[in-house]
CSV table of C-alpha atoms and ligand atoms in Angstrom, one decimal:
chain,number,residue,atom,x,y,z
A,1054,MET,CA,8.7,30.2,4.6
A,1055,LYS,CA,8.2,28.4,1.3
A,1056,LYS,CA,6.1,30.3,-1.2
A,1057,ILE,CA,4.5,29.1,-4.4
A,1058,GLN,CA,4.4,31.5,-7.3
A,1059,ASP,CA,1.6,31.3,-9.8
A,1060,LEU,CA,-1.0,29.1,-8.2
A,1061,PRO,CA,-2.7,26.8,-10.7
A,1062,PRO,CA,-6.2,27.8,-11.8
A,1063,ILE,CA,-7.9,25.3,-9.5
A,1064,PHE,CA,-6.6,27.3,-6.5
A,1065,GLN,CA,-6.9,30.7,-8.2
A,1066,SER,CA,-10.6,30.3,-8.7
A,1067,ALA,CA,-11.2,29.6,-5.0
A,1068,ILE,CA,-9.2,32.7,-3.8
A,1069,PRO,CA,-12.3,35.0,-3.7
A,1070,ILE,CA,-13.9,32.5,-1.3
A,1071,LEU,CA,-11.0,32.5,1.0
A,1072,GLU,CA,-10.7,36.3,0.8
A,1073,LYS,CA,-14.4,36.7,1.7
A,1074,LEU,CA,-13.7,34.6,4.8
A,1075,SER,CA,-10.6,36.6,5.8
A,1076,ASP,CA,-12.3,39.9,5.1
A,1077,ALA,CA,-14.9,38.9,7.6
A,1078,GLY,CA,-12.1,38.3,10.2
A,1079,TYR,CA,-11.7,34.5,9.9
A,1080,GLU,CA,-8.7,32.5,8.9
A,1081,ALA,CA,-8.9,30.4,5.7
A,1082,TYR,CA,-6.4,28.1,4.1
A,1083,PHE,CA,-6.1,25.5,1.4
A,1084,VAL,CA,-5.3,22.2,3.2
A,1085,GLY,CA,-4.6,18.5,2.8
A,1086,GLY,CA,-3.8,16.4,-0.2
A,1087,SER,CA,-4.0,19.2,-2.8
A,1088,ILE,CA,-1.0,21.1,-1.3
A,1089,ARG,CA,0.9,17.8,-1.2
A,1090,ASP,CA,0.1,17.2,-4.9
A,1091,LEU,CA,0.8,20.7,-5.9
A,1092,LEU,CA,4.3,20.5,-4.4
A,1093,LEU,CA,4.9,17.1,-6.0
A,1094,LYS,CA,3.6,18.4,-9.3
A,1095,ARG,CA,0.9,15.7,-9.4
A,1096,HIS,CA,-2.5,16.1,-10.9
A,1097,ILE,CA,-4.8,17.9,-8.4
A,1098,HIS,CA,-8.4,16.6,-8.6
A,1099,ASP,CA,-9.9,18.7,-5.9
A,1100,ILE,CA,-9.0,21.2,-3.2
A,1101,ASP,CA,-10.1,21.4,0.4
A,1102,ILE,CA,-10.5,24.7,2.3
A,1103,ALA,CA,-10.2,24.9,6.1
A,1104,SER,CA,-11.4,27.9,8.1
A,1105,SER,CA,-11.7,29.2,11.6
A,1106,ALA,CA,-15.3,30.2,10.8
A,1107,TYR,CA,-17.9,27.9,12.3
A,1108,PRO,CA,-20.4,26.3,9.9
A,1109,GLU,CA,-23.1,28.7,10.8
A,1110,GLU,CA,-20.8,31.6,10.2
A,1111,VAL,CA,-19.8,30.2,6.8
A,1112,LYS,CA,-23.5,29.9,5.9
A,1113,GLN,CA,-24.1,33.6,6.9
A,1114,LEU,CA,-21.4,34.8,4.6
A,1115,PHE,CA,-22.3,33.0,1.4
A,1116,PRO,CA,-25.8,33.2,-0.2
A,1117,LYS,CA,-25.8,29.6,-1.6
A,1118,THR,CA,-24.6,26.8,0.6
A,1119,ILE,CA,-25.3,23.1,1.2
A,1120,ASP,CA,-25.0,21.3,4.5
A,1121,THR,CA,-22.7,18.6,3.2
A,1122,GLY,CA,-21.4,17.3,6.5
A,1123,ILE,CA,-22.4,20.0,8.9
A,1124,LYS,CA,-21.9,17.8,12.0
A,1125,HIS,CA,-18.3,17.4,11.0
A,1126,GLY,CA,-18.0,21.0,10.0
A,1127,THR,CA,-18.2,20.8,6.2
A,1128,VAL,CA,-20.3,23.2,4.3
A,1129,THR,CA,-20.4,23.4,0.5
A,1130,VAL,CA,-20.4,26.9,-1.0
A,1131,LEU,CA,-21.9,27.3,-4.5
A,1132,ASP,CA,-20.4,30.2,-6.5
A,1133,HIS,CA,-20.6,30.8,-10.2
A,1134,CYS,CA,-21.5,27.1,-11.0
A,1135,GLU,CA,-18.5,26.0,-9.0
A,1136,SER,CA,-18.7,24.3,-5.6
A,1137,TYR,CA,-16.2,24.6,-2.7
A,1138,GLU,CA,-16.0,22.5,0.4
A,1139,ILE,CA,-15.2,24.5,3.5
A,1140,THR,CA,-14.5,22.6,6.7
A,1141,THR,CA,-14.2,24.3,10.1
A,1142,PHE,CA,-10.9,23.8,11.9
A,1143,ARG,CA,-11.5,20.9,14.3
A,1144,THR,CA,-10.1,18.5,16.7
A,1145,GLU,CA,-11.3,15.0,17.2
A,1146,SER,CA,-11.6,13.0,20.4
A,1147,GLY,CA,-13.1,9.8,21.6
A,1148,TYR,CA,-12.2,7.0,19.1
A,1149,GLN,CA,-13.7,4.4,21.4
A,1150,ASP,CA,-14.0,2.0,18.6
A,1151,PHE,CA,-10.6,2.6,16.8
A,1152,ARG,CA,-12.4,4.3,14.0
A,1153,ARG,CA,-14.1,7.7,13.5
A,1154,PRO,CA,-14.0,10.0,16.5
A,1155,ASP,CA,-16.9,10.1,19.0
A,1156,HIS,CA,-17.0,13.9,18.8
A,1157,VAL,CA,-15.4,16.6,16.8
A,1158,THR,CA,-14.8,19.9,18.4
A,1159,PHE,CA,-14.6,23.1,16.3
A,1160,VAL,CA,-11.6,25.2,17.1
A,1161,ARG,CA,-10.2,28.5,15.9
A,1162,SER,CA,-6.6,27.3,15.6
A,1163,LEU,CA,-5.1,26.0,12.3
A,1164,LYS,CA,-2.4,24.2,14.3
A,1165,GLU,CA,-5.0,22.1,16.2
A,1166,ASP,CA,-6.6,21.2,12.8
A,1167,LEU,CA,-3.3,20.2,11.2
A,1168,LYS,CA,-2.4,18.1,14.3
A,1169,ARG,CA,-5.3,15.7,13.8
A,1170,ARG,CA,-4.3,14.9,10.2
A,1171,ASP,CA,-2.8,11.5,9.4
A,1172,PHE,CA,0.6,12.1,7.8
A,1173,THR,CA,3.0,15.0,7.8
A,1174,VAL,CA,2.8,15.4,4.0
A,1175,ASN,CA,-1.0,15.6,4.4
A,1176,ALA,CA,-0.8,18.2,7.1
A,1177,LEU,CA,0.4,21.2,5.0
A,1178,ALA,CA,-1.7,24.3,4.6
A,1179,MET,CA,-1.3,27.2,2.1
A,1180,ASP,CA,-2.7,30.7,2.1
A,1181,THR,CA,-4.0,32.8,-0.8
A,1182,GLN,CA,-0.5,34.2,-1.4
A,1183,GLY,CA,0.9,30.7,-1.9
A,1184,SER,CA,2.8,30.7,1.4
A,1185,ILE,CA,3.0,27.2,2.9
A,1186,VAL,CA,2.3,26.5,6.6
A,1187,ASP,CA,4.4,23.6,7.6
A,1188,LEU,CA,4.2,22.8,11.3
A,1189,PHE,CA,5.2,19.1,11.2
A,1190,ASN,CA,8.1,19.1,8.7
A,1191,GLY,CA,5.8,17.9,5.9
A,1192,LEU,CA,8.1,19.7,3.5
A,1193,GLY,CA,11.1,17.8,4.7
A,1194,ASP,CA,9.3,14.5,4.4
A,1195,LEU,CA,8.1,15.4,0.9
A,1196,GLN,CA,11.7,15.9,0.0
A,1197,SER,CA,12.8,12.7,1.6
A,1198,LYS,CA,9.8,10.9,0.2
A,1199,LEU,CA,8.6,9.6,3.5
A,1200,ILE,CA,5.1,8.7,4.8
A,1201,LYS,CA,5.3,9.6,8.5
A,1202,ALA,CA,2.5,9.9,11.1
A,1203,VAL,CA,1.9,13.3,12.6
A,1204,GLY,CA,2.9,13.0,16.3
A,1205,ASP,CA,3.0,9.6,18.0
A,1206,PRO,CA,2.2,6.9,15.4
A,1207,LEU,CA,0.9,4.4,18.0
A,1208,GLU,CA,-1.6,7.0,19.3
A,1209,ARG,CA,-2.6,8.0,15.8
A,1210,PHE,CA,-3.3,4.4,14.7
A,1211,HIS,CA,-5.1,3.6,17.9
A,1212,GLU,CA,-7.4,6.6,17.2
A,1213,ASP,CA,-8.1,5.4,13.7
A,1214,ALA,CA,-6.9,2.1,12.4
A,1215,LEU,CA,-7.8,3.0,8.8
A,1216,ARG,CA,-4.7,5.2,8.8
A,1217,MET,CA,-2.5,2.1,8.7
A,1218,MET,CA,-4.1,1.2,5.3
A,1219,ARG,CA,-3.7,4.8,4.2
A,1220,ALA,CA,0.0,4.6,5.0
A,1221,VAL,CA,0.6,1.8,2.5
A,1222,ARG,CA,-1.8,3.4,0.0
A,1223,PHE,CA,0.1,6.6,0.0
A,1224,MET,CA,3.4,4.7,-0.2
A,1225,SER,CA,2.2,3.2,-3.5
A,1226,GLN,CA,0.5,6.3,-4.9
A,1227,LEU,CA,3.3,8.7,-4.2
A,1228,GLN,CA,6.1,6.2,-4.5
A,1229,PHE,CA,7.3,7.0,-1.0
A,1230,ASP,CA,9.0,5.0,1.7
A,1231,LEU,CA,7.5,4.4,5.1
A,1232,ASP,CA,9.1,6.1,8.2
A,1233,GLU,CA,10.6,3.4,10.4
A,1234,GLN,CA,8.7,4.4,13.6
A,1235,THR,CA,5.4,4.6,11.7
A,1236,LYS,CA,6.1,1.2,10.3
A,1237,ALA,CA,6.9,-0.3,13.7
A,1238,ALA,CA,3.6,1.1,15.0
A,1239,ILE,CA,1.7,-0.6,12.2
A,1240,GLU,CA,3.5,-3.9,13.0
A,1241,GLU,CA,2.4,-3.5,16.6
A,1242,LEU,CA,-1.2,-2.5,16.0
A,1243,HIS,CA,-2.0,-4.3,12.7
A,1244,ASP,CA,-4.7,-6.4,14.4
A,1245,LEU,CA,-6.9,-3.3,14.9
A,1246,LEU,CA,-7.6,-3.2,11.2
A,1247,PRO,CA,-10.7,-5.5,11.3
A,1248,LYS,CA,-12.4,-2.8,13.4
A,1249,ILE,CA,-12.7,-0.8,10.2
A,1250,SER,CA,-15.5,-1.4,7.6
A,1251,ILE,CA,-14.5,-3.6,4.7
A,1252,GLU,CA,-15.7,-0.9,2.2
A,1253,ARG,CA,-13.2,1.6,3.6
A,1254,ILE,CA,-10.4,-0.9,3.7
A,1255,ARG,CA,-11.2,-1.9,0.1
A,1256,ASP,CA,-11.0,1.6,-1.2
A,1257,GLU,CA,-7.6,2.1,0.3
A,1258,PHE,CA,-6.5,-1.4,-0.8
A,1259,VAL,CA,-7.5,-0.7,-4.4
A,1260,LYS,CA,-5.7,2.6,-4.4
A,1261,MET,CA,-2.6,0.8,-3.1
A,1262,GLY,CA,-2.9,-2.0,-5.6
A,1263,THR,CA,-3.3,0.3,-8.6
A,1264,GLY,CA,-0.7,2.9,-7.6
A,1265,PRO,CA,2.6,3.1,-9.3
A,1266,ASN,CA,4.6,1.5,-6.4
A,1267,SER,CA,2.1,-1.2,-5.4
A,1268,ARG,CA,4.7,-3.9,-5.4
A,1269,ARG,CA,6.8,-2.2,-2.7
A,1270,ALA,CA,3.7,-1.1,-0.7
A,1271,PHE,CA,2.3,-4.6,-0.9
A,1272,GLN,CA,5.5,-6.0,0.6
A,1273,VAL,CA,5.0,-3.6,3.6
A,1274,PHE,CA,1.3,-4.6,3.7
A,1275,LEU,CA,2.5,-8.3,4.1
A,1276,ASP,CA,5.5,-7.5,6.4
A,1277,THR,CA,3.4,-5.5,8.9
A,1278,LYS,CA,0.7,-8.3,8.9
A,1279,LEU,CA,-1.9,-5.8,7.8
A,1280,SER,CA,-2.7,-8.5,5.2
A,1281,GLU,CA,-3.9,-10.8,8.0
A,1282,GLY,CA,-6.8,-8.5,8.8
A,1283,VAL,CA,-8.5,-8.4,5.4
A,1284,PRO,CA,-11.0,-10.9,3.8
A,1285,HIS,CA,-9.4,-14.2,2.6
A,1286,PHE,CA,-5.8,-13.2,3.1
A,1287,LYS,CA,-5.3,-14.7,6.6
A,1288,GLY,CA,-2.6,-17.4,6.5
A,1289,LYS,CA,-2.0,-16.8,2.8
A,1290,SER,CA,1.2,-14.7,3.0
A,1291,GLU,CA,3.2,-17.4,1.2
A,1292,LEU,CA,1.0,-17.3,-1.9
A,1293,LEU,CA,0.8,-13.5,-1.7
A,1294,ALA,CA,4.6,-13.1,-1.4
A,1295,VAL,CA,4.7,-13.5,-5.2
A,1296,TYR,CA,2.9,-10.1,-5.6
A,1297,PRO,CA,6.0,-7.9,-4.9
A,1298,GLN,CA,7.9,-10.0,-7.5
A,1299,LEU,CA,5.3,-9.4,-10.3
A,1300,LYS,CA,6.6,-8.2,-13.7
A,1301,PHE,CA,4.4,-5.0,-13.7
A,1302,GLU,CA,2.1,-3.1,-11.4
A,1303,PRO,CA,-1.6,-3.5,-12.0
A,1304,ASN,CA,-3.2,-0.2,-13.0
A,1305,MET,CA,-6.8,-1.3,-13.3
A,1306,GLU,CA,-9.0,-2.4,-10.5
A,1307,SER,CA,-10.2,-5.5,-12.4
A,1308,SER,CA,-6.7,-6.5,-13.2
A,1309,LEU,CA,-5.7,-6.1,-9.5
A,1310,TRP,CA,-8.5,-8.4,-8.3
A,1311,ALA,CA,-7.8,-11.0,-11.0
A,1312,VAL,CA,-4.1,-11.1,-10.2
A,1313,ILE,CA,-4.8,-11.5,-6.5
A,1314,ILE,CA,-7.3,-14.3,-7.1
A,1315,ILE,CA,-4.9,-16.1,-9.4
A,1316,LEU,CA,-2.1,-15.8,-6.8
A,1317,LEU,CA,-4.4,-17.2,-4.1
A,1318,LYS,CA,-5.2,-20.1,-6.4
A,1319,LEU,CA,-8.9,-19.6,-5.7
A,1320,PRO,CA,-11.1,-22.2,-7.4
A,1321,ASN,CA,-13.6,-20.7,-9.9
A,1322,ASP,CA,-16.6,-21.3,-7.7
A,1323,GLN,CA,-15.2,-19.3,-4.9
A,1324,ILE,CA,-14.4,-16.1,-6.8
A,1325,ALA,CA,-17.9,-14.6,-6.4
A,1326,LYS,CA,-17.8,-15.2,-2.6
A,1327,PHE,CA,-14.3,-13.6,-2.4
A,1328,MET,CA,-15.4,-10.6,-4.4
A,1329,HIS,CA,-18.5,-10.1,-2.3
A,1330,ASP,CA,-16.7,-10.6,1.0
A,1331,TRP,CA,-14.6,-7.6,-0.2
A,1332,LYS,CA,-17.9,-5.8,-0.8
A,1333,ASN,CA,-17.3,-5.5,-4.5
A,1334,SER,CA,-20.1,-4.7,-6.9
A,1335,ASN,CA,-21.7,-7.5,-9.0
A,1336,ILE,CA,-20.4,-5.7,-12.1
A,1337,MET,CA,-16.8,-5.8,-10.9
A,1338,THR,CA,-17.3,-9.5,-9.8
A,1339,GLY,CA,-18.6,-10.4,-13.2
A,1340,LYS,CA,-15.7,-8.7,-14.9
A,1341,VAL,CA,-13.1,-10.4,-12.7
A,1342,GLU,CA,-14.7,-13.9,-13.2
A,1343,LYS,CA,-14.5,-13.5,-16.9
A,1344,ILE,CA,-10.9,-12.5,-16.8
A,1345,VAL,CA,-9.8,-15.4,-14.6
A,1346,GLU,CA,-11.8,-17.8,-16.7
A,1347,LEU,CA,-10.1,-16.7,-19.9
A,1348,PHE,CA,-6.7,-16.6,-18.2
A,1349,ASP,CA,-7.1,-20.2,-17.1
A,1350,LEU,CA,-8.1,-21.1,-20.6
A,1351,LEU,CA,-5.1,-19.3,-22.2
A,1352,SER,CA,-2.7,-21.0,-19.7
A,1353,ASP,CA,-3.9,-24.3,-21.1
A,1354,ARG,CA,-4.5,-23.9,-24.8
A,1355,SER,CA,-5.3,-21.5,-27.6
A,1356,PRO,CA,-8.9,-20.3,-27.5
A,1357,THR,CA,-11.3,-21.1,-30.3
A,1358,ASP,CA,-12.8,-18.1,-32.3
A,1359,TYR,CA,-16.1,-18.7,-30.5
A,1360,GLU,CA,-14.4,-18.5,-27.1
A,1361,LEU,CA,-12.8,-15.2,-28.1
A,1362,PHE,CA,-16.2,-13.9,-29.2
A,1363,GLN,CA,-17.7,-15.0,-25.9
A,1364,ALA,CA,-15.0,-13.4,-23.9
A,1365,GLY,CA,-15.4,-10.0,-25.7
A,1366,LYS,CA,-12.9,-7.3,-26.3
A,1367,GLU,CA,-12.7,-5.8,-22.8
A,1368,THR,CA,-12.1,-9.2,-21.2
A,1369,LEU,CA,-9.6,-10.1,-23.8
A,1370,LEU,CA,-7.6,-7.0,-23.3
A,1371,ASN,CA,-7.8,-7.2,-19.5
A,1372,THR,CA,-6.7,-10.8,-19.5
A,1373,ILE,CA,-3.7,-10.0,-21.7
A,1374,ASP,CA,-2.9,-7.2,-19.2
A,1375,VAL,CA,-3.2,-9.7,-16.3
A,1376,ALA,CA,-1.0,-12.3,-18.1
A,1377,GLN,CA,1.7,-9.6,-18.7
A,1378,ILE,CA,1.6,-8.5,-15.0
A,1379,LEU,CA,2.0,-12.2,-14.0
A,1380,GLY,CA,4.8,-12.7,-16.5
A,1381,GLN,CA,2.8,-15.5,-18.2
A,1382,PRO,CA,3.7,-15.7,-21.9
A,1383,VAL,CA,0.8,-14.9,-24.2
A,1384,ASN,CA,0.8,-14.1,-27.9
A,1385,SER,CA,-1.2,-10.9,-27.3
A,1386,GLU,CA,-0.8,-9.6,-30.9
A,1387,ALA,CA,-2.0,-12.8,-32.5
A,1388,LEU,CA,-4.9,-12.9,-30.1
A,1389,VAL,CA,-5.9,-9.3,-30.8
A,1390,ASP,CA,-5.5,-9.9,-34.5
A,1391,ARG,CA,-7.8,-12.9,-34.3
A,1392,TYR,CA,-10.3,-11.0,-32.3
A,1393,VAL,CA,-10.3,-8.1,-34.8
A,1394,ALA,CA,-10.8,-10.5,-37.6
A,1395,LEU,CA,-14.0,-12.1,-36.1
A,1396,PRO,CA,-16.9,-11.8,-38.6
A,1397,ILE,CA,-19.1,-10.5,-35.7
A,1398,LYS,CA,-18.2,-9.1,-32.3
A,1399,SER,CA,-21.6,-9.3,-30.7
A,1400,SER,CA,-24.8,-11.2,-31.1
A,1401,ALA,CA,-26.5,-8.0,-32.2
A,1402,GLU,CA,-24.3,-8.1,-35.3
A,1403,LEU,CA,-25.7,-11.4,-36.5
A,1404,ALA,CA,-27.8,-10.9,-39.7
A,1405,VAL,CA,-30.7,-12.8,-38.2
A,1406,ASP,CA,-32.5,-13.1,-34.9
A,1407,GLY,CA,-35.3,-15.2,-33.3
A,1408,ARG,CA,-38.0,-13.3,-35.1
A,1409,PHE,CA,-36.3,-14.0,-38.5
A,1410,LEU,CA,-36.2,-17.8,-37.7
A,1411,ILE,CA,-39.9,-17.8,-36.7
A,1412,ALA,CA,-40.7,-16.1,-40.0
A,1413,ALA,CA,-38.7,-18.8,-41.7
A,1414,GLY,CA,-41.0,-21.4,-40.2
A,1415,ILE,CA,-39.1,-22.5,-37.0
A,1416,LYS,CA,-41.3,-23.0,-34.0
A,1417,PRO,CA,-40.6,-20.9,-30.9
A,1418,GLY,CA,-38.9,-22.9,-28.1
A,1419,PRO,CA,-35.5,-24.3,-27.0
A,1420,LYS,CA,-34.8,-25.7,-30.4
A,1421,LEU,CA,-34.9,-22.2,-31.9
A,1422,GLY,CA,-32.4,-21.0,-29.3
A,1423,GLN,CA,-30.1,-23.9,-30.1
A,1424,LEU,CA,-30.3,-23.2,-33.8
A,1425,LEU,CA,-29.5,-19.5,-33.2
A,1426,VAL,CA,-26.3,-20.5,-31.3
A,1427,GLN,CA,-25.4,-23.0,-34.1
A,1428,ILE,CA,-25.8,-20.2,-36.7
A,1429,LYS,CA,-23.7,-17.9,-34.6
A,1430,GLN,CA,-20.9,-20.5,-34.2
A,1431,LYS,CA,-20.9,-21.2,-38.0
A,1432,VAL,CA,-20.7,-17.5,-38.8
A,1433,ILE,CA,-17.9,-17.0,-36.3
A,1434,ALA,CA,-16.0,-20.1,-37.6
A,1435,GLY,CA,-16.3,-18.6,-41.1
A,1436,GLU,CA,-18.3,-21.5,-42.3
A,1437,LEU,CA,-21.4,-19.5,-43.0
A,1438,GLU,CA,-21.7,-16.0,-44.4
A,1439,ASN,CA,-23.4,-13.4,-42.1
A,1440,ASN,CA,-26.3,-12.5,-44.4
A,1441,ALA,CA,-30.0,-13.4,-44.4
A,1442,GLU,CA,-29.9,-15.2,-47.7
A,1443,ALA,CA,-27.0,-17.5,-46.8
A,1444,ILE,CA,-28.5,-18.2,-43.4
A,1445,ASN,CA,-31.9,-18.9,-44.9
A,1446,ALA,CA,-30.4,-21.4,-47.2
A,1447,PHE,CA,-28.6,-23.1,-44.2
A,1448,ILE,CA,-31.9,-23.4,-42.3
A,1449,LYS,CA,-33.6,-25.0,-45.2
B,419,ATP,P1,-6.6,11.9,-2.4
B,419,ATP,O1,-5.8,12.4,-3.5
B,419,ATP,O2,-6.7,10.4,-2.4
B,419,ATP,O3,-8.0,12.5,-2.3
B,419,ATP,P2,-6.1,13.2,0.1
B,419,ATP,O4,-4.8,13.4,0.8
B,419,ATP,O5,-6.9,14.3,-0.4
B,419,ATP,O6,-5.8,12.2,-1.1
B,419,ATP,P3,-8.5,12.4,1.5
B,419,ATP,O7,-8.9,11.0,1.9
B,419,ATP,O8,-9.3,13.1,0.4
B,419,ATP,O9,-7.0,12.2,1.0
B,419,ATP,O10,-8.4,13.3,2.8
B,419,ATP,C1,-8.2,14.7,2.7
B,419,ATP,C2,-7.3,15.1,3.9
B,419,ATP,O11,-7.9,14.8,5.1
B,419,ATP,C3,-6.0,14.3,4.0
B,419,ATP,O12,-4.9,14.9,3.2
B,419,ATP,C4,-5.7,14.3,5.5
B,419,ATP,O13,-5.1,15.6,5.8
B,419,ATP,C5,-7.0,14.3,6.1
B,419,ATP,N1,-7.5,12.9,6.4
B,419,ATP,C6,-8.2,12.1,5.6
B,419,ATP,N2,-8.5,10.9,6.2
B,419,ATP,C7,-7.9,11.0,7.4
B,419,ATP,C8,-7.8,10.1,8.5
B,419,ATP,N3,-8.3,8.8,8.5
B,419,ATP,N4,-7.1,10.5,9.6
B,419,ATP,C9,-6.5,11.7,9.7
B,419,ATP,N5,-6.6,12.6,8.7
B,419,ATP,C10,-7.2,12.2,7.5
B,420,MG,MG1,-8.9,14.2,-1.3
C-alpha cells in the first residue's frame, strides 16, 4: 500500500477532525481531487473529507456545524476558525435526466462511495497515516497520465453527461491523455451534453481552455463532437480546428473567450449575444468586447494615442496576450511604451472637470461635454499641457 510521509499542513490541520470521527467508531478519509493533487505535487486548494458517519451523527460529534448540503450528505464543521466539509459516504441512483442523481443513499462503505466518482485518479482516498486507498488503479493511471472513467464509461456518462466535459477539462489541467475506451464512450454519447445546464458546461469549458494542455484537450473536444453541443459551436468545427494549432495556451478567461470569438469570425454586434448565451457576466462580456475591438484595430493599423487611452491598460495587455496566442505579429513593447508615456491614463487625471469649465463661464449642456473631450484629446496628443492654467488659456 502506498503511504505518504509528512502530509502537508492543509491535511495535518484536519487530522483531529478525522480522529474524532474514528474515535467515535466511524470511518473517515481524505478523498477526491486533493489526493490526486498531492500525488502529482500540484497546488492543493481545498480538501474533502468523506465519512461513514451520517450527517446527523456528524452534527452530534462537533459543537459547531453548518448544514451546507445536508440532503447530499455534506456538513461543514467549524473548528478553530477553520472549516472542514465532511460528506457522508454515498451512492447515487436515478439519473433520469442524464444529470444529477434522483436520490443519494448514504452508505457505510468507502468502496461504494469511491465507485460513484468520475475518474480513477479522482477516486483515491487517504487515511490520517497517509496510506492511500486505491480500489480502481487510480495510482497506475496517475503514473500513466490517463483520464479513465471508473467502471463502464458508457454507463457513467449516461448517469451524468457533465462528466464528458470534466474528462477534457482534466486532460487539459493535468496534462493527461484520455483512455481510449473513455474517449469512445464520449464519441458515442456526446449528444447528451445539452442536457446539462450551460453554467456547468461553461465552468468546465473555461477550466479546459485555461489549463496548460488546452490545445490537446480542445482537439479531443472537437474529435468527440462534444463541441457540437455547446452554444454557437455547432457546425463550426472547421473554424475551431485552428485552436489546437495556436501558438500558446490561453491562461486567462478573457483571453480564451476573445480567441474563440476571433476564430469564429463573429461580427462585433454578435459578441454580446454569444457571451450571454454562454451565461457569462456583463463584466466579462464588456472585457471581451473591448479586447476583440482593439485586436481588430491592431490588425488593421497602429492605434492613435487617444485610442490607446480609451482601451486602457488591462485591455491593452489582454489584447497583446491574445495576439501572441494567435500568432499575430504585434509590436507589444512599442505599444506598452506608448501607453506608459501617455500624459494621462484616465479621465480622473485630467486637471479640469465639468465644474471647472462651468466656473470658467461655459454653459452646462452637450457643448460642455464636447469641449471636455476636445481638451482630453489635446492633452493626450501632447498639444495641451495638463494644468488648469494652460487649459484655461485654451478655453478662452
Ligand atoms: P478541482 O481541483 O477542480 O476542485 P476536484 O477533483 O476536486 O478538482 P471537484 O469538482 O471539486 O473536482 O469534485 C470533487 C470530487 O468529487 C472529484 O474529485 C470526484 O471524485 C467527485 N466528483 C465531482 N464531480 C463529479 C461528477 N460529476 N461525477 C462523479 N464524481 C464527481
Ligand atoms: Mg475540488
